[in-house]
């Protein structure tokens, strides 16, 4: 892409308003740094419009001039999709209005730059729950979570972002506004166009606002940590817990002892709540509409797990402080792994029942390539999603890194062989686009390219992302 003429830059600045642009390298720097430090971006200008009208004016100019755009929310995405390489950076962070909260309809309309935490708080202020929760929720935005179809720790009960969106407002690649902010539970009037923008990673338009589903706030939660033998026991325990609680399981996360050891070694204010070590741990959360009986339900589920030979030991949180402490052990797993040293990371999913098989196949495949690599898995077991990470050995790390592509191919192949996905919740970005093109069928790739060509014929929306070859 050539340099943007000064006259066009002036037009873009005017469209974004006096507070809506910057070319200051110091201000731009954090927007050009990718979270894990894998990519560094470059942009001639960052535009930060405050209204949908301003976004529309900016995109209209870009369409006319064929200037490519990279949209950005909280810049917490993990696949390089929000890092511009010469494109205009369009930040949505100034669009932070909560436009409406409607508790009776269990719906709320917020702008794209509202953080997930902000959305949770707006719902809470109205006595409702917005359930999408993930480690980066203080920074990640509603627009970004929609564009990556984010998951997190409550998918088991409430679903991914896709399940939480009733309506979307988006600026199309030609600058027109798609006014799809409906709050209907039923609307069978043809193609569900809002779905196109969910998981589109900014390649079809700019999400400017969304109407989100809300839920009753649970009156009580019960949280337990169970020591278990293996992944198969975890999956059977999940089924037991669902049945015993009448479907009250909200979260079911697993991690192996070596990962817990890293958390205990590198993180502060953590302790192992169980007296003896176990090969694996299941963190179970149940939510209830009534306070009474919550802990008892969890206890009876665990007792059933013990009776079935699945649970070796378990502890139920006696207070919210306990519950938060148990959750910290899982939530700090990525940070603890990072503190311990570099790793090759994978975000794979399979049908829940195939998780033990995925773990076995993945470990065997990795061991065949790098016997010295340490598999440090943890994940959202209730959703069939493993973060299947392979830590570099301390000795001979160069030889390990030289096999990086083979390792990733082996892990992804293990998931694919079980009907799984090579990107469970982080998206494709630039990181996995070549592989997606290879693994998806020609029919699927044609359909994706047809949608792209129809909605962004000039190819200005995040052109390097998602679809290979652009
Ligand atoms: C510590 C940590 C924990 C995480 N945990 C999870 C987890 O548990 N589950 C999970 O699913 N993900 C997780 N993620 C990754 C997750 O995808 C992002 O946190 C979040 O969904 C992205 O939101 P964002 O606003 O930061 O988007 P960005 O990173 O800014 O952008 C992500 C993509 O969306 C596009 N985009 C952003 N905003 C818009 C918009 N308004 N319109 C059109 N396109 C747009 C960008 O161009 C880019 O392609 C985690 C990330 C971190 C750093």
JSON list of C-alpha atoms in Angstrom, two decimals, residues 16-125:
[
{"chain": "A", "resi": 16, "resn": "UNK", "atom": "CA", "xyz": [-12.93, 11.29, 13.24]},
{"chain": "A", "resi": 17, "resn": "UNK", "atom": "CA", "xyz": [-13.12, 14.66, 14.98]},
{"chain": "A", "resi": 18, "resn": "UNK", "atom": "CA", "xyz": [-10.36, 16.55, 16.83]},
{"chain": "A", "resi": 19, "resn": "UNK", "atom": "CA", "xyz": [-10.02, 13.96, 19.64]},
{"chain": "A", "resi": 20, "resn": "UNK", "atom": "CA", "xyz": [-10.43, 11.06, 17.27]},
{"chain": "A", "resi": 21, "resn": "UNK", "atom": "CA", "xyz": [-6.99, 10.59, 15.70]},
{"chain": "A", "resi": 22, "resn": "UNK", "atom": "CA", "xyz": [-3.31, 10.35, 16.55]},
{"chain": "A", "resi": 23, "resn": "UNK", "atom": "CA", "xyz": [-0.01, 9.84, 14.77]},
{"chain": "A", "resi": 24, "resn": "UNK", "atom": "CA", "xyz": [2.04, 10.16, 17.96]},
{"chain": "A", "resi": 25, "resn": "UNK", "atom": "CA", "xyz": [4.38, 7.13, 18.10]},
{"chain": "A", "resi": 26, "resn": "UNK", "atom": "CA", "xyz": [4.24, 6.99, 21.91]},
{"chain": "A", "resi": 27, "resn": "UNK", "atom": "CA", "xyz": [0.43, 6.84, 21.92]},
{"chain": "A", "resi": 28, "resn": "UNK", "atom": "CA", "xyz": [0.41, 4.35, 19.04]},
{"chain": "A", "resi": 29, "resn": "UNK", "atom": "CA", "xyz": [3.00, 2.00, 20.56]},
{"chain": "A", "resi": 30, "resn": "UNK", "atom": "CA", "xyz": [0.71, -0.09, 22.82]},
{"chain": "A", "resi": 31, "resn": "UNK", "atom": "CA", "xyz": [-1.82, -0.40, 19.98]},
{"chain": "A", "resi": 32, "resn": "UNK", "atom": "CA", "xyz": [0.89, -1.82, 17.70]},
{"chain": "A", "resi": 33, "resn": "UNK", "atom": "CA", "xyz": [2.24, -4.32, 20.24]},
{"chain": "A", "resi": 34, "resn": "UNK", "atom": "CA", "xyz": [0.54, -7.70, 20.16]},
{"chain": "A", "resi": 35, "resn": "UNK", "atom": "CA", "xyz": [-0.27, -9.24, 23.55]},
{"chain": "A", "resi": 36, "resn": "UNK", "atom": "CA", "xyz": [2.25, -12.10, 23.41]},
{"chain": "A", "resi": 37, "resn": "UNK", "atom": "CA", "xyz": [4.84, -10.00, 21.58]},
{"chain": "A", "resi": 38, "resn": "UNK", "atom": "CA", "xyz": [4.72, -12.15, 18.44]},
{"chain": "A", "resi": 39, "resn": "UNK", "atom": "CA", "xyz": [3.94, -9.28, 16.05]},
{"chain": "A", "resi": 40, "resn": "UNK", "atom": "CA", "xyz": [4.73, -5.58, 15.95]},
{"chain": "A", "resi": 41, "resn": "UNK", "atom": "CA", "xyz": [2.48, -3.39, 13.87]},
{"chain": "A", "resi": 42, "resn": "UNK", "atom": "CA", "xyz": [2.77, -0.26, 11.77]},
{"chain": "A", "resi": 43, "resn": "UNK", "atom": "CA", "xyz": [0.13, 2.28, 10.79]},
{"chain": "A", "resi": 44, "resn": "UNK", "atom": "CA", "xyz": [0.07, 5.74, 9.25]},
{"chain": "A", "resi": 45, "resn": "UNK", "atom": "CA", "xyz": [-2.63, 6.86, 11.68]},
{"chain": "A", "resi": 46, "resn": "UNK", "atom": "CA", "xyz": [-4.97, 5.65, 14.40]},
{"chain": "A", "resi": 47, "resn": "UNK", "atom": "CA", "xyz": [-8.54, 6.86, 14.10]},
{"chain": "A", "resi": 48, "resn": "UNK", "atom": "CA", "xyz": [-10.72, 6.63, 17.22]},
{"chain": "A", "resi": 49, "resn": "UNK", "atom": "CA", "xyz": [-14.25, 7.67, 16.30]},
{"chain": "A", "resi": 50, "resn": "UNK", "atom": "CA", "xyz": [-16.77, 8.24, 19.09]},
{"chain": "A", "resi": 51, "resn": "UNK", "atom": "CA", "xyz": [-19.98, 7.59, 17.15]},
{"chain": "A", "resi": 52, "resn": "UNK", "atom": "CA", "xyz": [-21.35, 5.24, 14.51]},
{"chain": "A", "resi": 53, "resn": "UNK", "atom": "CA", "xyz": [-21.72, 8.22, 12.19]},
{"chain": "A", "resi": 54, "resn": "UNK", "atom": "CA", "xyz": [-18.02, 8.99, 12.48]},
{"chain": "A", "resi": 55, "resn": "UNK", "atom": "CA", "xyz": [-17.13, 5.33, 11.77]},
{"chain": "A", "resi": 56, "resn": "UNK", "atom": "CA", "xyz": [-19.38, 5.43, 8.71]},
{"chain": "A", "resi": 57, "resn": "UNK", "atom": "CA", "xyz": [-17.75, 8.62, 7.40]},
{"chain": "A", "resi": 58, "resn": "UNK", "atom": "CA", "xyz": [-14.26, 7.14, 7.89]},
{"chain": "A", "resi": 59, "resn": "UNK", "atom": "CA", "xyz": [-15.12, 3.86, 6.15]},
{"chain": "A", "resi": 60, "resn": "UNK", "atom": "CA", "xyz": [-16.82, 5.72, 3.28]},
{"chain": "A", "resi": 61, "resn": "UNK", "atom": "CA", "xyz": [-13.59, 7.64, 2.62]},
{"chain": "A", "resi": 62, "resn": "UNK", "atom": "CA", "xyz": [-11.50, 4.46, 2.92]},
{"chain": "A", "resi": 63, "resn": "UNK", "atom": "CA", "xyz": [-13.79, 2.62, 0.50]},
{"chain": "A", "resi": 64, "resn": "UNK", "atom": "CA", "xyz": [-13.61, 5.46, -2.02]},
{"chain": "A", "resi": 65, "resn": "UNK", "atom": "CA", "xyz": [-9.81, 5.56, -1.79]},
{"chain": "A", "resi": 66, "resn": "UNK", "atom": "CA", "xyz": [-9.36, 1.79, -1.36]},
{"chain": "A", "resi": 67, "resn": "UNK", "atom": "CA", "xyz": [-7.51, 2.32, 1.92]},
{"chain": "A", "resi": 68, "resn": "UNK", "atom": "CA", "xyz": [-7.33, -0.85, 4.05]},
{"chain": "A", "resi": 69, "resn": "UNK", "atom": "CA", "xyz": [-8.51, -0.78, 7.67]},
{"chain": "A", "resi": 70, "resn": "UNK", "atom": "CA", "xyz": [-7.64, -2.87, 10.72]},
{"chain": "A", "resi": 71, "resn": "UNK", "atom": "CA", "xyz": [-10.32, -2.54, 13.42]},
{"chain": "A", "resi": 72, "resn": "UNK", "atom": "CA", "xyz": [-9.15, -2.83, 17.02]},
{"chain": "A", "resi": 73, "resn": "UNK", "atom": "CA", "xyz": [-10.89, -3.14, 20.37]},
{"chain": "A", "resi": 74, "resn": "UNK", "atom": "CA", "xyz": [-8.92, -4.00, 23.49]},
{"chain": "A", "resi": 75, "resn": "UNK", "atom": "CA", "xyz": [-6.01, -5.49, 21.49]},
{"chain": "A", "resi": 76, "resn": "UNK", "atom": "CA", "xyz": [-6.10, -8.68, 23.57]},
{"chain": "A", "resi": 77, "resn": "UNK", "atom": "CA", "xyz": [-6.68, -11.05, 20.65]},
{"chain": "A", "resi": 78, "resn": "UNK", "atom": "CA", "xyz": [-4.12, -13.84, 20.43]},
{"chain": "A", "resi": 79, "resn": "UNK", "atom": "CA", "xyz": [-3.84, -14.50, 16.68]},
{"chain": "A", "resi": 80, "resn": "UNK", "atom": "CA", "xyz": [-2.48, -11.21, 15.31]},
{"chain": "A", "resi": 81, "resn": "UNK", "atom": "CA", "xyz": [-5.78, -9.99, 13.82]},
{"chain": "A", "resi": 82, "resn": "UNK", "atom": "CA", "xyz": [-5.75, -6.55, 15.45]},
{"chain": "A", "resi": 83, "resn": "UNK", "atom": "CA", "xyz": [-2.16, -5.64, 14.58]},
{"chain": "A", "resi": 84, "resn": "UNK", "atom": "CA", "xyz": [-2.03, -3.44, 11.46]},
{"chain": "A", "resi": 85, "resn": "UNK", "atom": "CA", "xyz": [0.82, -3.77, 8.98]},
{"chain": "A", "resi": 86, "resn": "UNK", "atom": "CA", "xyz": [0.43, -0.46, 7.19]},
{"chain": "A", "resi": 87, "resn": "UNK", "atom": "CA", "xyz": [-3.38, -0.37, 7.32]},
{"chain": "A", "resi": 88, "resn": "UNK", "atom": "CA", "xyz": [-5.26, 2.41, 9.05]},
{"chain": "A", "resi": 89, "resn": "UNK", "atom": "CA", "xyz": [-5.87, 1.46, 12.66]},
{"chain": "A", "resi": 90, "resn": "UNK", "atom": "CA", "xyz": [-9.51, 1.99, 13.60]},
{"chain": "A", "resi": 91, "resn": "UNK", "atom": "CA", "xyz": [-9.85, 1.87, 17.38]},
{"chain": "A", "resi": 92, "resn": "UNK", "atom": "CA", "xyz": [-13.34, 1.45, 18.81]},
{"chain": "A", "resi": 93, "resn": "UNK", "atom": "CA", "xyz": [-12.27, 2.25, 22.36]},
{"chain": "A", "resi": 94, "resn": "UNK", "atom": "CA", "xyz": [-14.00, 5.63, 22.47]},
{"chain": "A", "resi": 95, "resn": "UNK", "atom": "CA", "xyz": [-17.38, 4.08, 21.71]},
{"chain": "A", "resi": 96, "resn": "UNK", "atom": "CA", "xyz": [-18.28, 3.24, 25.29]},
{"chain": "A", "resi": 97, "resn": "UNK", "atom": "CA", "xyz": [-21.96, 4.12, 25.69]},
{"chain": "A", "resi": 98, "resn": "UNK", "atom": "CA", "xyz": [-24.35, 1.73, 27.35]},
{"chain": "A", "resi": 99, "resn": "UNK", "atom": "CA", "xyz": [-27.29, 2.73, 25.18]},
{"chain": "A", "resi": 100, "resn": "UNK", "atom": "CA", "xyz": [-30.04, 0.81, 26.97]},
{"chain": "A", "resi": 101, "resn": "UNK", "atom": "CA", "xyz": [-30.57, -1.87, 29.60]},
{"chain": "A", "resi": 102, "resn": "UNK", "atom": "CA", "xyz": [-33.94, -3.62, 29.49]},
{"chain": "A", "resi": 103, "resn": "UNK", "atom": "CA", "xyz": [-34.23, -6.04, 32.44]},
{"chain": "A", "resi": 104, "resn": "UNK", "atom": "CA", "xyz": [-37.75, -7.17, 31.53]},
{"chain": "A", "resi": 105, "resn": "UNK", "atom": "CA", "xyz": [-36.58, -8.20, 28.08]},
{"chain": "A", "resi": 106, "resn": "UNK", "atom": "CA", "xyz": [-33.30, -9.50, 29.51]},
{"chain": "A", "resi": 107, "resn": "UNK", "atom": "CA", "xyz": [-31.41, -7.45, 26.94]},
{"chain": "A", "resi": 108, "resn": "UNK", "atom": "CA", "xyz": [-28.88, -4.63, 26.87]},
{"chain": "A", "resi": 109, "resn": "UNK", "atom": "CA", "xyz": [-27.52, -2.51, 24.02]},
{"chain": "A", "resi": 110, "resn": "UNK", "atom": "CA", "xyz": [-23.92, -1.38, 24.34]},
{"chain": "A", "resi": 111, "resn": "UNK", "atom": "CA", "xyz": [-21.39, 0.16, 22.00]},
{"chain": "A", "resi": 112, "resn": "UNK", "atom": "CA", "xyz": [-18.49, -1.83, 20.62]},
{"chain": "A", "resi": 113, "resn": "UNK", "atom": "CA", "xyz": [-15.83, -0.25, 22.84]},
{"chain": "A", "resi": 114, "resn": "UNK", "atom": "CA", "xyz": [-17.49, -1.19, 26.14]},
{"chain": "A", "resi": 115, "resn": "UNK", "atom": "CA", "xyz": [-15.24, -3.72, 27.87]},
{"chain": "A", "resi": 116, "resn": "UNK", "atom": "CA", "xyz": [-16.58, -7.13, 28.86]},
{"chain": "A", "resi": 117, "resn": "UNK", "atom": "CA", "xyz": [-16.15, -6.07, 32.48]},
{"chain": "A", "resi": 118, "resn": "UNK", "atom": "CA", "xyz": [-18.08, -2.86, 31.73]},
{"chain": "A", "resi": 119, "resn": "UNK", "atom": "CA", "xyz": [-20.88, -4.93, 30.18]},
{"chain": "A", "resi": 120, "resn": "UNK", "atom": "CA", "xyz": [-20.94, -7.22, 33.23]},
{"chain": "A", "resi": 121, "resn": "UNK", "atom": "CA", "xyz": [-21.14, -4.18, 35.53]},
{"chain": "A", "resi": 122, "resn": "UNK", "atom": "CA", "xyz": [-23.90, -2.50, 33.53]},
{"chain": "A", "resi": 123, "resn": "UNK", "atom": "CA", "xyz": [-25.93, -5.71, 33.71]},
{"chain": "A", "resi": 124, "resn": "UNK", "atom": "CA", "xyz": [-25.25, -6.06, 37.44]},
{"chain": "A", "resi": 125, "resn": "UNK", "atom": "CA", "xyz": [-26.43, -2.51, 38.10]}
]
